[in-house]
Coordinates of C-alpha atoms and ligand atoms in Angstrom, one line a residue:
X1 CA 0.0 0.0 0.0
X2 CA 1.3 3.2 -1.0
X3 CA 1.0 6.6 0.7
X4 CA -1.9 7.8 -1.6
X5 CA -3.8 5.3 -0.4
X6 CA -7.1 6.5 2.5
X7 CA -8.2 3.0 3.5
X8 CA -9.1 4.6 6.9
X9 CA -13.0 3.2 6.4
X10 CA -11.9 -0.4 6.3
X11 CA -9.6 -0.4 9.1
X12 CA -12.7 1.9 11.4
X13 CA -15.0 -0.9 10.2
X14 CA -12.2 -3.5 11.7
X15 CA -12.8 -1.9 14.6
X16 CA -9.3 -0.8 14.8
X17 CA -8.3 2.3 16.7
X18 CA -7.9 5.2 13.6
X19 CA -6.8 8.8 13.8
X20 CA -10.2 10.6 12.9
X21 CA -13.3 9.7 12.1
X22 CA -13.9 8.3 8.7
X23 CA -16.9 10.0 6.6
X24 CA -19.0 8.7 3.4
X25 CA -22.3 9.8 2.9
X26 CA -25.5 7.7 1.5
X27 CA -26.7 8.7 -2.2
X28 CA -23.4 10.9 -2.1
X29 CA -23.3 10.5 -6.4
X30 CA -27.1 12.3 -7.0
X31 CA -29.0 15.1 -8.1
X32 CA -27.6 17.8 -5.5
X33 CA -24.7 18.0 -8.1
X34 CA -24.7 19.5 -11.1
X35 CA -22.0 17.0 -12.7
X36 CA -24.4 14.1 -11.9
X37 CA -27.4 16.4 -13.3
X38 CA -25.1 16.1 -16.8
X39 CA -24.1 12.8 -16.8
X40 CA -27.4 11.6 -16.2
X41 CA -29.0 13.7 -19.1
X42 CA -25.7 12.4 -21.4
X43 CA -27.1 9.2 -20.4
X44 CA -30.9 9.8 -21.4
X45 CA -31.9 8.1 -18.2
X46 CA -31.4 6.6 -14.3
X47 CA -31.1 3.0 -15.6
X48 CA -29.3 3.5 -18.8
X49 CA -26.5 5.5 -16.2
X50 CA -26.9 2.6 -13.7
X51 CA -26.5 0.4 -16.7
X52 CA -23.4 2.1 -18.4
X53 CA -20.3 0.8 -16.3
X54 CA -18.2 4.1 -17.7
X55 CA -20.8 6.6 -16.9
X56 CA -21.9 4.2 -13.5
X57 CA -17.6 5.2 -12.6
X58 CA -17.9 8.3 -13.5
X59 CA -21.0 9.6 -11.0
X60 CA -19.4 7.5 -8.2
X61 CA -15.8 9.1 -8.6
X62 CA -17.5 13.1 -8.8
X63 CA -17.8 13.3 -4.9
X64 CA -15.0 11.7 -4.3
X65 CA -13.0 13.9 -6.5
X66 CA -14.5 16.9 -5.4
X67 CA -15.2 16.3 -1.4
X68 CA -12.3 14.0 0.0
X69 CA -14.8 11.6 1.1
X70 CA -13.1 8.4 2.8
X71 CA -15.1 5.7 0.8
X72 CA -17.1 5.3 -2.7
X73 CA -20.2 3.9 -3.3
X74 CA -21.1 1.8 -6.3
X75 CA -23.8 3.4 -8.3
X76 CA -26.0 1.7 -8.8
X77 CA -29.7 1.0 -7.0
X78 CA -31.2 -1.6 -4.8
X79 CA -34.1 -2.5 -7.7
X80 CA -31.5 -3.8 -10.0
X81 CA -32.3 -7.5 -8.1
X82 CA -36.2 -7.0 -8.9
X83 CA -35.4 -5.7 -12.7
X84 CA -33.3 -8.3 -13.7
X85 CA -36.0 -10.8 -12.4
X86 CA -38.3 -9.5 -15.0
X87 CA -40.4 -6.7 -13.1
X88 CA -39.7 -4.2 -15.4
X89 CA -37.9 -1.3 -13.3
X90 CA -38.7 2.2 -14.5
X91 CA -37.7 5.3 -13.1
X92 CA -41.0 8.0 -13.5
X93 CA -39.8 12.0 -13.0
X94 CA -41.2 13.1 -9.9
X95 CA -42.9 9.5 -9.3
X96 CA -39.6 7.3 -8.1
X97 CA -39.4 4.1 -9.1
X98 CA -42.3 1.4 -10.7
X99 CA -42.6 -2.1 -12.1
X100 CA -44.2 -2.5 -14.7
X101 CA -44.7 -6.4 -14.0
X102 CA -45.7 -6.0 -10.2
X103 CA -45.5 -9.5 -8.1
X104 CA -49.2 -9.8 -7.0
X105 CA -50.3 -13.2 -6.5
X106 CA -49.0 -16.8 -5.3
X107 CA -48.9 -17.6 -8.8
X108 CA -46.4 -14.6 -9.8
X109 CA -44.1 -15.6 -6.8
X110 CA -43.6 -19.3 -7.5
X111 CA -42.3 -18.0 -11.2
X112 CA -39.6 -15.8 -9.6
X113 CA -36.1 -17.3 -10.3
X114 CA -32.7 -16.6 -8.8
X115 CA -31.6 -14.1 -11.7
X116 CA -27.8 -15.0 -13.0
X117 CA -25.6 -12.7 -11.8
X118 CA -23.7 -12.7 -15.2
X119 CA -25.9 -13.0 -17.6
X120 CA -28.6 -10.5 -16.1
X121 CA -26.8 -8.4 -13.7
X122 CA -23.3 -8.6 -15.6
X123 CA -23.6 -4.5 -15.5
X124 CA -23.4 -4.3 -11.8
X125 CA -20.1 -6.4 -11.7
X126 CA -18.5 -4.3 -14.8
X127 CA -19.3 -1.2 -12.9
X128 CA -17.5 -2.3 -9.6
X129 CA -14.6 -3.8 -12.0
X130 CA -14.1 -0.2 -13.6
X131 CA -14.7 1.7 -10.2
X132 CA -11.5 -0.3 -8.6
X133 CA -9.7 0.5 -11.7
X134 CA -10.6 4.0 -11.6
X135 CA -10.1 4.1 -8.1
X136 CA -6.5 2.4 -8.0
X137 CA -6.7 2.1 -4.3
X138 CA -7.5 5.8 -3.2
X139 CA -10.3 5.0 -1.2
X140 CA -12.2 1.7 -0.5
X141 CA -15.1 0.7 -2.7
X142 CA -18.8 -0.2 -0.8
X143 CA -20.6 -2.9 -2.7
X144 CA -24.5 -3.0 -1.6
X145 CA -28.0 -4.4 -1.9
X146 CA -31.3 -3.9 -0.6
X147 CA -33.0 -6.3 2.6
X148 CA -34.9 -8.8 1.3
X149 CA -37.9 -7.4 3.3
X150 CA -37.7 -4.1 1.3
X151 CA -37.2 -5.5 -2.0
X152 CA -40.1 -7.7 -1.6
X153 CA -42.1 -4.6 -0.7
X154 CA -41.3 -2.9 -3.8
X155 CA -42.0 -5.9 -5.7
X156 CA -45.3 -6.2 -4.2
X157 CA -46.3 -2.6 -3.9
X158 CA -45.3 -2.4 -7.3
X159 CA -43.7 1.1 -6.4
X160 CA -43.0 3.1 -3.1
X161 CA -46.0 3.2 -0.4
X162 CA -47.2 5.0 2.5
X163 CA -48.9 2.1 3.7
X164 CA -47.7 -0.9 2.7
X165 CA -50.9 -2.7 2.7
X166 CA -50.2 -4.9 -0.1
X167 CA -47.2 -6.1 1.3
X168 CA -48.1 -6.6 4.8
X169 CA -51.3 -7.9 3.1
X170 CA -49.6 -11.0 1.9
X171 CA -47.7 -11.0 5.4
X172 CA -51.0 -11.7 7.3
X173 CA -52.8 -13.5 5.2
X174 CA -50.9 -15.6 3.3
X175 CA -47.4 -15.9 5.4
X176 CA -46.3 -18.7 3.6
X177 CA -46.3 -16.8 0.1
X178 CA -44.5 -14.1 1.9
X179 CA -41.9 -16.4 2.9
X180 CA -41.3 -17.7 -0.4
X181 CA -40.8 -14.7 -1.8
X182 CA -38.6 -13.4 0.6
X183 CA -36.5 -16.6 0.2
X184 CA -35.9 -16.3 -3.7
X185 CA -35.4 -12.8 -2.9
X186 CA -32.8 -13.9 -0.6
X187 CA -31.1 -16.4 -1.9
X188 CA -30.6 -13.6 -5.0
X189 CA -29.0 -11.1 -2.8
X190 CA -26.5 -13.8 -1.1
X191 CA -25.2 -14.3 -4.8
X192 CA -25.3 -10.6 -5.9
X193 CA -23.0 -9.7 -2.8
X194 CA -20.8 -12.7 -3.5
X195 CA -20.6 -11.5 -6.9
X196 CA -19.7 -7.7 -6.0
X197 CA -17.3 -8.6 -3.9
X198 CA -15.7 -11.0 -6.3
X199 CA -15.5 -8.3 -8.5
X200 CA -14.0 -5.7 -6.1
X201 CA -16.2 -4.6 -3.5
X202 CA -14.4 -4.3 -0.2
X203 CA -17.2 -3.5 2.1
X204 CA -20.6 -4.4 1.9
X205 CA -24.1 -2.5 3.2
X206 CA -27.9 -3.8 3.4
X207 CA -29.9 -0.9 2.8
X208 CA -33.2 -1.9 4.6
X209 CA -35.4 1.1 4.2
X210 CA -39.0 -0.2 4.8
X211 CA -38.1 -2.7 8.0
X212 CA -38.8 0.1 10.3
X213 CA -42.7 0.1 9.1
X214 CA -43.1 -3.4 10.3
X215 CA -43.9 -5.0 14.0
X216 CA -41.3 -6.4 16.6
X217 CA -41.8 -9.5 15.7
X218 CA -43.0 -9.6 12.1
X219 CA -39.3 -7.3 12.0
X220 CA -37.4 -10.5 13.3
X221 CA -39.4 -13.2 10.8
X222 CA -40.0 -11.3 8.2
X223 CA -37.1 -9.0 7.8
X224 CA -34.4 -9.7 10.0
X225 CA -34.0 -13.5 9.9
X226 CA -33.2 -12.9 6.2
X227 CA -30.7 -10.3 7.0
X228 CA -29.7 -13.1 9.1
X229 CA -29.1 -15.4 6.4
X230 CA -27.2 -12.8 4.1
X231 CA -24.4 -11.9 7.0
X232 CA -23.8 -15.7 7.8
X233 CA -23.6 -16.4 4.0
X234 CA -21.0 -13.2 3.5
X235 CA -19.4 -14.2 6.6
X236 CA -19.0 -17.7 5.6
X237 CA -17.4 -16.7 2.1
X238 CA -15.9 -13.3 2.6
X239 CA -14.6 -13.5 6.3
X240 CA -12.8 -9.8 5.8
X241 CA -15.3 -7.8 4.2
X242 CA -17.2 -6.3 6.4
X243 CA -20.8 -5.6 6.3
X244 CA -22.9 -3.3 7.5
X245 CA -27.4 -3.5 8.3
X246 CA -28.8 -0.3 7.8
X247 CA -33.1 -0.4 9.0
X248 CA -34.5 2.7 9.0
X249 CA -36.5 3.4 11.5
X250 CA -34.7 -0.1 14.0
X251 CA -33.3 2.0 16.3
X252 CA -34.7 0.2 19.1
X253 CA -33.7 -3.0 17.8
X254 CA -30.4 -2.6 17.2
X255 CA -29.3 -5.1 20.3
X256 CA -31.2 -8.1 17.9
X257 CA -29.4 -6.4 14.6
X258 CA -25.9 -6.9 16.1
X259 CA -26.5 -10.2 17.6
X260 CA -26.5 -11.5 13.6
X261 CA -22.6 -10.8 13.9
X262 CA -22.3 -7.9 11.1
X263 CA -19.7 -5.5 11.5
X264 CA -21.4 -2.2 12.0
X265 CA -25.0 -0.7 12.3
X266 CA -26.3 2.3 10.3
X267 CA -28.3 4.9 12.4
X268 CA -31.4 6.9 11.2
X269 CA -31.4 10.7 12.6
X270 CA -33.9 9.1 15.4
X271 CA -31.9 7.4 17.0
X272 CA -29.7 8.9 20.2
X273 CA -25.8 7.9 19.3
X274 CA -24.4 8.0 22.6
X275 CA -27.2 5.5 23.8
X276 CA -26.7 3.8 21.0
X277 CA -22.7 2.8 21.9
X278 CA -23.9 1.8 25.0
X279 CA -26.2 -0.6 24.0
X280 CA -24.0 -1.9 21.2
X281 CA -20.7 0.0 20.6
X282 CA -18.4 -2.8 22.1
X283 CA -20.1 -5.1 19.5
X284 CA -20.2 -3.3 16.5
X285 CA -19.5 -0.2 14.4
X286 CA -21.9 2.7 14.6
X287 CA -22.4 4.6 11.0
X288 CA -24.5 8.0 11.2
X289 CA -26.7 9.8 12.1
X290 CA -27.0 13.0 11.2
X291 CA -30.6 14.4 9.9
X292 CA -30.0 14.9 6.0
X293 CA -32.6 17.9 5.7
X294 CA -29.6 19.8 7.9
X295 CA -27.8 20.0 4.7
X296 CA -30.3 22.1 2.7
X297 CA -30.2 24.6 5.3
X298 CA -27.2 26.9 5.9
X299 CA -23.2 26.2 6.3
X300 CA -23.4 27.2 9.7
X301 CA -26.1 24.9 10.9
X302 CA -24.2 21.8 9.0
X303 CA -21.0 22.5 10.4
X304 CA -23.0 23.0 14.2
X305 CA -25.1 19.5 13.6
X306 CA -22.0 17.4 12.3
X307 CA -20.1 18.8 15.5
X308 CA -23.1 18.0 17.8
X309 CA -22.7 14.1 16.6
X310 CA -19.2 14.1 16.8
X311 CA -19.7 14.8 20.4
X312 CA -22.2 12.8 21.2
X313 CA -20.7 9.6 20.3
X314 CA -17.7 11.1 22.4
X315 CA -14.1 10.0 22.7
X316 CA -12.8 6.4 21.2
X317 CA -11.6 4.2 23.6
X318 CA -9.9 0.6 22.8
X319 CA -13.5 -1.1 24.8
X320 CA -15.5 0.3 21.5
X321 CA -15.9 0.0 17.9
X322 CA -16.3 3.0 17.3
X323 CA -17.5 5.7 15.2
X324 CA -18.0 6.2 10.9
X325 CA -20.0 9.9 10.2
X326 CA -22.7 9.1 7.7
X327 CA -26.3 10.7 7.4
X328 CA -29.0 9.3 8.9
X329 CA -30.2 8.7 5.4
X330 CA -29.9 10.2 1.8
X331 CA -28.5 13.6 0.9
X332 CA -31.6 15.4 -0.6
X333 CA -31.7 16.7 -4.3
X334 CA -32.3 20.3 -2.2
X335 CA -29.2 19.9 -1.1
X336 CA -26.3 22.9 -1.5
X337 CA -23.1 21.2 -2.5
X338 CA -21.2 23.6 -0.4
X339 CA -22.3 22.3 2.4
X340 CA -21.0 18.8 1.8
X341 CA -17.4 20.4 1.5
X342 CA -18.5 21.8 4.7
X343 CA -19.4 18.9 6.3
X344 CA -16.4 17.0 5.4
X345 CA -14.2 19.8 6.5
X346 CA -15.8 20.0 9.9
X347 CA -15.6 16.4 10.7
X348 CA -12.1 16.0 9.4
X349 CA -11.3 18.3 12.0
X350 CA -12.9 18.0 14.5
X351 CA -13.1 14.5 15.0
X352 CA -9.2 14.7 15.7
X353 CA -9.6 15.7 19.6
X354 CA -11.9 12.6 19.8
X355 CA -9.1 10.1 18.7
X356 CA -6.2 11.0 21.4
Ligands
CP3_1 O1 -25.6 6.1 -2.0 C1 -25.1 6.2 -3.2 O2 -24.6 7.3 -3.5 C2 -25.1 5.0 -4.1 C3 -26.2 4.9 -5.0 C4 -27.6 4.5 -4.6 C5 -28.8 4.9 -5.2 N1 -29.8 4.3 -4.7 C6 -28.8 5.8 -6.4 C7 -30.1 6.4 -6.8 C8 -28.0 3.7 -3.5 C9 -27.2 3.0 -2.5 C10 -29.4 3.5 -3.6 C11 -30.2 2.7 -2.7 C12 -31.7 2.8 -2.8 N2 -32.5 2.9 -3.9 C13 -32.5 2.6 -1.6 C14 -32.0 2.3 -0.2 C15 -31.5 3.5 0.4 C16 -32.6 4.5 0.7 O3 -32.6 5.6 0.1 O4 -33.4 4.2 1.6 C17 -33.8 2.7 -2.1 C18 -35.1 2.6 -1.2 C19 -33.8 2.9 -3.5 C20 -35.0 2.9 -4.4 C21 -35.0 4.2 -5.1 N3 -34.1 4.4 -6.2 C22 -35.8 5.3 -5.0 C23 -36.9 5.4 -3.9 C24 -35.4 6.2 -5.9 C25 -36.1 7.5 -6.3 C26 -35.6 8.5 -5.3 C27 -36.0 9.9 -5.7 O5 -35.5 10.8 -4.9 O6 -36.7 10.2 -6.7 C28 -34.4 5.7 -6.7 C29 -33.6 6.3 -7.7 C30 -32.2 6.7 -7.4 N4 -31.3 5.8 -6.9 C31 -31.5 8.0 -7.6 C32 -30.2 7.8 -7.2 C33 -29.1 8.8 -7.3 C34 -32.2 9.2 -8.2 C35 -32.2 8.9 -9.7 C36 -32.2 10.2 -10.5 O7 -33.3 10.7 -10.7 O8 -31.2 10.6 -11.0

C-alpha cells in the first residue's frame, strides 16, 4: 500500500483504533450535483446511467474527487435484483421508481427465479470492475444491496407506499407466500454480494429502508432473519469484508441487529448515538446519524449538527468499535453542494480531539 492510499473506512469498520473519524455519505453521487445532473441527461436516463459501467464510474468518482470523502459507493440501486428478475424497473420523474410487471399473487411468486448474476446483472459487476480501476486504491469501494424485506415490498407494492398494505397484506394473510418470496429474494442477494465482492467490492451495506414500518416481531421473521441469512452467507465466504445492516427506523432494535454478527450498524437521525454505543458500541461499528434535511439549510447549521454528533458519540476508547459519520439517510436533491465540503471539512477536523 502506497501513501496515496485512505483506507481509513476499512480499518474503522475492523474496529481498529484510527486517527479521525472516517466519513461517506448515503446517495453521495445524485441530483444535488450538477456533474451528476449532466451525466445523467448524457445518459438519457437513471437505468441507462446505472447500466453504463463508464458513466456508473464516472457519477461515483464526482464526490469523491471533489469532497475527499473516505469511501465510494457503487452506483447503482437496490431495484436492479427486482429488474433483472423481470419486473420491469422504470424510473418516473417526480414518481420514483415502478414495475411494470408488479409480483401480485401466489402464482407470480412461484415463477420468480434466482436471476444469474452474469448474464442478467453482468452490469453491476462491470461497474465495480471499472470503479476499482478508476479508483487504484484511493479509497475503499462499498458494494451494496437492498433487505430482502424491502425488495419484496417494492416488488409487491409495485412502487414506493405510504402504507404498505399490499405487502403486509400478503404478510398476514398468506405468510407462507411471503416467505417464499422473501427466500428467492434472498437467496438472489446472497449471490449478488458474492458476486460484488468478487468483482471488487471491499465493504458491503444492506440498505433496509421499509423494516422500520413493520412490527417487533414480524421485523425479526419477516425481515431480519433474512438479514440473518445474508451476514452468515458473507461471513461464511468473505470473512474480511465487512458488512454493514442499515433499518430505517430499527433503532430500538439494534441489540437483535448486532446479535447476527455484522460489522457495524447504520443509524437513522432518530436514534440517540451516545445511547446507541452503550447498548451496542463494544459489539459493532456505529455509522450515522445525522438528519440529512440539515444540509439544505445553511453552512453554519451543517457545520454546528455534524459537531453535535461528533460529540455525542464522544471519545474512542480501545472497549469500542467505534464511530464512521454518515447521514442518517440520503443527501436530498435540495441539497447545496457547499455544504457537503463543509461537512467533510468539519468532521475531518474536529473528529481529531476525539481520537487521542
Ligand atoms: O448512495 C449512493 O450514492 C449510491 C447509489 C444509490 C442509489 N440508490 C442511487 C439512486 C443507492 C445506495 C441507492 C439505494 C436505494 N435505492 C435505496 C436504499 C436507500 C434509501 O434511500 O433508503 C432505495 C429505497 C432505493 C430505491 C430508489 N431508487 C428510490 C426510492 C429512488 C427515487 C428517489 C428519488 O429521490 O426520486 C431511486 C432512484 C435513485 N437511486 C436515484 C439515485 C441517485 C435518483 C435517480 C435520478 O433521478 O437521478
Amino acid at each position: 500500500m502506497n501513501n496515496a492510499e485512505n483506507d481509513l473506512y476499512l480499518r474503522a469498520l475492523r474496529g481498529e483504533t484510527v486517527e479521525r473519524t472516517p466519513i461517506w455519505v448515503m446517495r453521495q453521487a445524485g441530483r444535488y450535483l450538477p456533474e451528476y445532473r449532466a451525466v445523467r441527461a448524457q445518459a438519457g436516463d437513471f437505468l441507462t446511467l446505472c447500466k453504463t459501467p463508464e458513466l456508473a464510474c464516472e457519477v461515483t468518482m464526482q464526490p469523491i474527487d471533489r469532497f475527499g470523502l473516505d469511501a465510494a459507493i457503487l452506483f447503482s440501486d437496490i431495484l436492479t435484483i427486482p429488474d433483472a428478475m423481470g419486473l420491469e424497473l422504470v424510473l418516473e420523474e417526480g414518481v420514483g421508481p415502478v414495475f411494470n410487471k408488479p409480483v401480485r399473487s401466489a402464482a407470480d411468486i412461484s415463477k420468480l427465479s434466482v436471476p444469474d448474476m452474469h448474464q442478467d446483472l453482468g452490469y453491476v459487476m462491470d461497474a465495480v470492475g471499472v470503479i476499482r480501476k478508476e479508483l487504484n486504491g484511493r479509497v475503499p469501494l462499498i458494494g451494496f444491496t437492498g433487505s430482502p424485506w424491502t425488495l419484496a415490498s417494492y416488488m409487491v407494492e409495485g412502487s414506493g407506499s405510504k402504507d404498505f398494505r399490499r405487502i403486509k397484506g400478503l404478510m398476514f394473510e398468506s405468510p407462507d407466500d411471503a416467505h417464499a418470496l422473501l427466500q428467492v429474494v434472498t437467496t438472489s442477494v446472497i449471490q449478488y454480494l458474492d458476486a460484488q465482492v468478487k468483482a471488487g467490492a471491499q465493504s458491503l451495506m444492506v440498505f433496509d429502508t421499509w423494516g422500520g414500518m413493520l412490527s417487533t416481531t414480524n421485523y425479526q421473521y419477516f425481515s431480519l432473519a433474512y438479514m440473518q441469512q445474508i451476514v452468515d452467507a458473507s461471513k461464511a465466504a468473505h470473512p474480511d469484508v465487512p458488512i454493514v445492516l442499515f433499518t430505517k427506523g430499527g433503532g430500538q432494535w439494534l441489540e437483535m441487529m448486532a446479535a447476527t454478527g455484522c460489522d457495524g450498524l447504520g443509524l437513522d437521525w432518530t436514534v440517540d448515538i451516545a445511547a446507541a454505543r452503550k447498548r451496542v458500541g463494544e459489539q459493532v461499528v456505529l455509522q450515522g446519524n445525522m438528519d440529512p434535511v440539515v444540509m439544505n439549510t445553511g453552512t453554519q447549521q451543517v457545520q454546528d449538527e455534524a459537531a453535535k454528533v461528533l460529540a455525542a458519540y464522544g471519545h474512542h476508547s480501545e472497549s469500542d468499535k467505534g464511530h464512521i459519520f454518515n447521514l442518517g439517510h440520503g443527501i436530498q436533491p435540495f441539497a447545496e453542494p457547499e455544504n457537503m465540503a463543509a461537512l467533510v471539512d468539519t468532521v475531518k477536523q474536529q473528529s481529531q480531539q476525539y481520537h487521542s
